[in-house]
PDB file of C-alpha atoms in Angstrom:
ATOM      1  CA  MET A 581      -0.082   0.085  -0.018  1.00  0.00           C
ATOM      2  CA  MET A 582       1.043   3.570  -0.640  1.00  0.00           C
ATOM      3  CA  ALA A 583      -0.327   7.131  -0.258  1.00  0.00           C
ATOM      4  CA  THR A 584      -3.114   8.232  -2.452  1.00  0.00           C
ATOM      5  CA  ILE A 585      -4.166  11.733  -3.509  1.00  0.00           C
ATOM      6  CA  ASP A 586      -7.449  13.192  -4.057  1.00  0.00           C
ATOM      7  CA  ILE A 587      -8.322  16.448  -5.724  1.00  0.00           C
ATOM      8  CA  ALA A 588     -11.344  18.621  -4.860  1.00  0.00           C
ATOM      9  CA  ASP A 589     -12.021  21.875  -5.654  1.00  0.00           C
ATOM     10  CA  GLY A 590      -8.563  22.719  -6.293  1.00  0.00           C
ATOM     11  CA  GLY A 591      -7.251  21.531  -3.128  1.00  0.00           C
ATOM     12  CA  MET A 592      -5.445  18.288  -2.302  1.00  0.00           C
ATOM     13  CA  ARG A 593      -5.895  15.474   0.257  1.00  0.00           C
ATOM     14  CA  VAL A 594      -3.141  12.915   0.809  1.00  0.00           C
ATOM     15  CA  ARG A 595      -4.219   9.731   2.776  1.00  0.00           C
ATOM     16  CA  PHE A 596      -1.492   7.461   4.063  1.00  0.00           C
ATOM     17  CA  SER A 597      -1.453   3.712   4.362  1.00  0.00           C
ATOM     18  CA  SER A 598      -1.779   2.202   7.737  1.00  0.00           C
ATOM     19  CA  TRP A 599       2.032   1.874   8.144  1.00  0.00           C
ATOM     20  CA  GLU A 600       2.878   4.950   6.839  1.00  0.00           C
ATOM     21  CA  ARG A 601       0.896   6.683   9.320  1.00  0.00           C
ATOM     22  CA  LEU A 602       3.434   5.367  11.708  1.00  0.00           C
ATOM     23  CA  ALA A 603       6.103   7.340   9.958  1.00  0.00           C
ATOM     24  CA  VAL A 604       4.380  10.525   9.418  1.00  0.00           C
ATOM     25  CA  TRP A 605       2.110  10.618  12.476  1.00  0.00           C
ATOM     26  CA  ARG A 606      -0.927  11.140  10.834  1.00  0.00           C
ATOM     27  CA  ASP A 607      -3.865   9.706   8.724  1.00  0.00           C
ATOM     28  CA  GLU A 608      -3.837  12.440   6.028  1.00  0.00           C
ATOM     29  CA  VAL A 609      -2.912  15.838   4.972  1.00  0.00           C
ATOM     30  CA  VAL A 610      -5.279  18.271   3.352  1.00  0.00           C
ATOM     31  CA  VAL A 611      -3.935  21.301   1.623  1.00  0.00           C
ATOM     32  CA  PRO A 612      -6.478  24.023   0.537  1.00  0.00           C
ATOM     33  CA  PRO A 613      -6.253  25.448  -2.734  1.00  0.00           C
ATOM     34  CA  SER A 614      -5.248  28.951  -1.464  1.00  0.00           C
ATOM     35  CA  ALA A 615      -2.044  27.373   0.292  1.00  0.00           C
ATOM     36  CA  ILE A 616      -0.582  25.634  -2.908  1.00  0.00           C
ATOM     37  CA  LYS A 617       2.271  27.753  -4.098  1.00  0.00           C
ATOM     38  CA  ALA A 618       3.751  25.369  -6.895  1.00  0.00           C
ATOM     39  CA  VAL A 619       3.197  21.856  -8.105  1.00  0.00           C
ATOM     40  CA  GLU A 620       6.025  20.055  -9.949  1.00  0.00           C
ATOM     41  CA  LEU A 621       6.058  16.668 -11.728  1.00  0.00           C
ATOM     42  CA  VAL A 622       8.991  14.702 -10.134  1.00  0.00           C
ATOM     43  CA  GLU A 623      10.379  11.396 -11.980  1.00  0.00           C
ATOM     44  CA  GLU A 624      12.589  10.293  -9.297  1.00  0.00           C
ATOM     45  CA  PRO A 625      11.173  11.673  -6.183  1.00  0.00           C
ATOM     46  CA  LEU A 626      13.456   9.499  -3.761  1.00  0.00           C
ATOM     47  CA  ARG A 627      16.394  11.827  -5.020  1.00  0.00           C
ATOM     48  CA  ARG A 628      14.536  15.335  -4.072  1.00  0.00           C
ATOM     49  CA  THR A 629      14.624  14.908  -0.340  1.00  0.00           C
ATOM     50  CA  ARG A 630      17.429  16.669   1.629  1.00  0.00           C
ATOM     51  CA  GLY A 631      18.645  17.244   4.979  1.00  0.00           C
ATOM     52  CA  GLY A 632      17.830  15.397   8.116  1.00  0.00           C
ATOM     53  CA  ARG A 633      14.909  13.086   8.617  1.00  0.00           C
ATOM     54  CA  ALA A 634      12.584  11.613  11.079  1.00  0.00           C
ATOM     55  CA  GLY A 635      10.589   8.634   9.575  1.00  0.00           C
ATOM     56  CA  ALA A 636      11.497   5.360   7.614  1.00  0.00           C
ATOM     57  CA  LEU A 637      14.275   4.888   4.803  1.00  0.00           C
ATOM     58  CA  ILE A 638      15.409   1.894   2.930  1.00  0.00           C
ATOM     59  CA  SER A 639      18.119   3.198   1.063  1.00  0.00           C
ATOM     60  CA  GLY A 640      17.350   3.635  -2.754  1.00  0.00           C
ATOM     61  CA  VAL A 641      13.890   2.086  -2.425  1.00  0.00           C
ATOM     62  CA  LEU A 642      11.474   3.909   0.104  1.00  0.00           C
ATOM     63  CA  LYS A 643      11.287   7.029   1.985  1.00  0.00           C
ATOM     64  CA  VAL A 644       8.657   8.014   4.305  1.00  0.00           C
ATOM     65  CA  GLY A 645       8.334  10.750   6.989  1.00  0.00           C
ATOM     66  CA  TYR A 646       9.728  14.286   7.705  1.00  0.00           C
ATOM     67  CA  TRP A 647      12.975  15.429   5.584  1.00  0.00           C
ATOM     68  CA  GLY A 648      14.685  18.690   5.588  1.00  0.00           C
ATOM     69  CA  LEU A 649      15.467  18.876   9.358  1.00  0.00           C
ATOM     70  CA  GLY A 650      18.048  21.517   9.665  1.00  0.00           C
ATOM     71  CA  THR A 651      17.712  23.021   6.079  1.00  0.00           C
ATOM     72  CA  GLY A 652      14.767  25.531   6.594  1.00  0.00           C
ATOM     73  CA  THR A 653      12.410  23.676   4.261  1.00  0.00           C
ATOM     74  CA  ARG A 654      10.589  20.934   5.801  1.00  0.00           C
ATOM     75  CA  GLN A 655       9.234  18.026   3.561  1.00  0.00           C
ATOM     76  CA  LEU A 656       6.464  15.610   4.190  1.00  0.00           C
ATOM     77  CA  VAL A 657       7.722  12.708   2.031  1.00  0.00           C
ATOM     78  CA  SER A 658       6.208   9.349   0.758  1.00  0.00           C
ATOM     79  CA  ALA A 659       8.329   8.155  -2.093  1.00  0.00           C
ATOM     80  CA  ARG A 660       8.958   4.949  -3.846  1.00  0.00           C
ATOM     81  CA  ARG A 661      11.650   3.898  -6.183  1.00  0.00           C
ATOM     82  CA  GLY A 662      10.146   3.446  -9.759  1.00  0.00           C
ATOM     83  CA  VAL A 663       7.150   5.606  -8.971  1.00  0.00           C
ATOM     84  CA  PRO A 664       6.673   9.227 -10.144  1.00  0.00           C
ATOM     85  CA  GLY A 665       5.612  11.675  -7.786  1.00  0.00           C
ATOM     86  CA  LEU A 666       4.612  15.271  -6.836  1.00  0.00           C
ATOM     87  CA  ARG A 667       6.180  17.849  -5.155  1.00  0.00           C
ATOM     88  CA  ILE A 668       3.691  20.635  -3.803  1.00  0.00           C
ATOM     89  CA  GLU A 669       5.168  23.516  -2.132  1.00  0.00           C
ATOM     90  CA  ILE A 670       2.806  25.129   0.252  1.00  0.00           C
ATOM     91  CA  ASP A 671       2.284  28.198   2.240  1.00  0.00           C
ATOM     92  CA  ARG A 672       2.463  26.643   5.585  1.00  0.00           C
ATOM     93  CA  GLY A 673       0.760  29.907   7.384  1.00  0.00           C
ATOM     94  CA  LEU A 674      -2.309  29.289   4.952  1.00  0.00           C
ATOM     95  CA  ALA A 675      -2.188  25.543   5.314  1.00  0.00           C
ATOM     96  CA  GLY A 676      -1.808  25.485   8.982  1.00  0.00           C
ATOM     97  CA  LEU A 677       0.816  22.567   8.534  1.00  0.00           C
ATOM     98  CA  PRO A 678       4.328  22.085  10.145  1.00  0.00           C
ATOM     99  CA  PHE A 679       6.033  21.684   6.567  1.00  0.00           C
ATOM    100  CA  ASP A 680       6.614  23.594   3.438  1.00  0.00           C
ATOM    101  CA  GLU A 681       6.612  20.917   0.732  1.00  0.00           C
ATOM    102  CA  VAL A 682       4.915  17.590   0.321  1.00  0.00           C
ATOM    103  CA  LEU A 683       6.571  14.800  -1.815  1.00  0.00           C
ATOM    104  CA  VAL A 684       4.392  11.890  -2.761  1.00  0.00           C
ATOM    105  CA  SER A 685       4.851   9.106  -5.126  1.00  0.00           C
ATOM    106  CA  VAL A 686       1.593   8.321  -6.838  1.00  0.00           C
ATOM    107  CA  PRO A 687       1.483   6.380 -10.261  1.00  0.00           C
ATOM    108  CA  ASN A 688      -0.914   9.096 -11.877  1.00  0.00           C
ATOM    109  CA  ALA A 689       1.380  11.881 -10.892  1.00  0.00           C
ATOM    110  CA  ALA A 690       1.401  13.195 -14.420  1.00  0.00           C
ATOM    111  CA  ASP A 691      -2.524  13.315 -14.571  1.00  0.00           C
ATOM    112  CA  LEU A 692      -2.776  15.077 -11.140  1.00  0.00           C
ATOM    113  CA  VAL A 693      -0.034  17.853 -11.945  1.00  0.00           C
ATOM    114  CA  GLY A 694      -2.346  19.405 -14.444  1.00  0.00           C
ATOM    115  CA  VAL A 695      -5.302  19.373 -12.087  1.00  0.00           C
ATOM    116  CA  LEU A 696      -3.480  21.030  -9.356  1.00  0.00           C
ATOM    117  CA  VAL A 697      -1.707  23.713 -11.406  1.00  0.00           C
TER     118      VAL A 697
END
């Protein structure tokens, strides 16, 4: 199982699988459309994390949790090898969330990027 993304009214909801919830400490994340600053299709999301982490890592295969500790840009990550992803830059103040980016692998990332932009 992996995270899923639902789009409604220009906003985004990321739902995490039961085991991912242990690494991200939440069931889901809802980002209102007003808080979405940029959306990018990422072919290899595992390579887009940076800085320290709190979460699960299987080197070269999987990253789930929070990355960017100590960098000034916190990322909520659910990324897998071989699955494209979306990098959504958010305004944490408008979203009321403790991170600046959401980086999520989803098989239909190319279709979703057009809906969120």
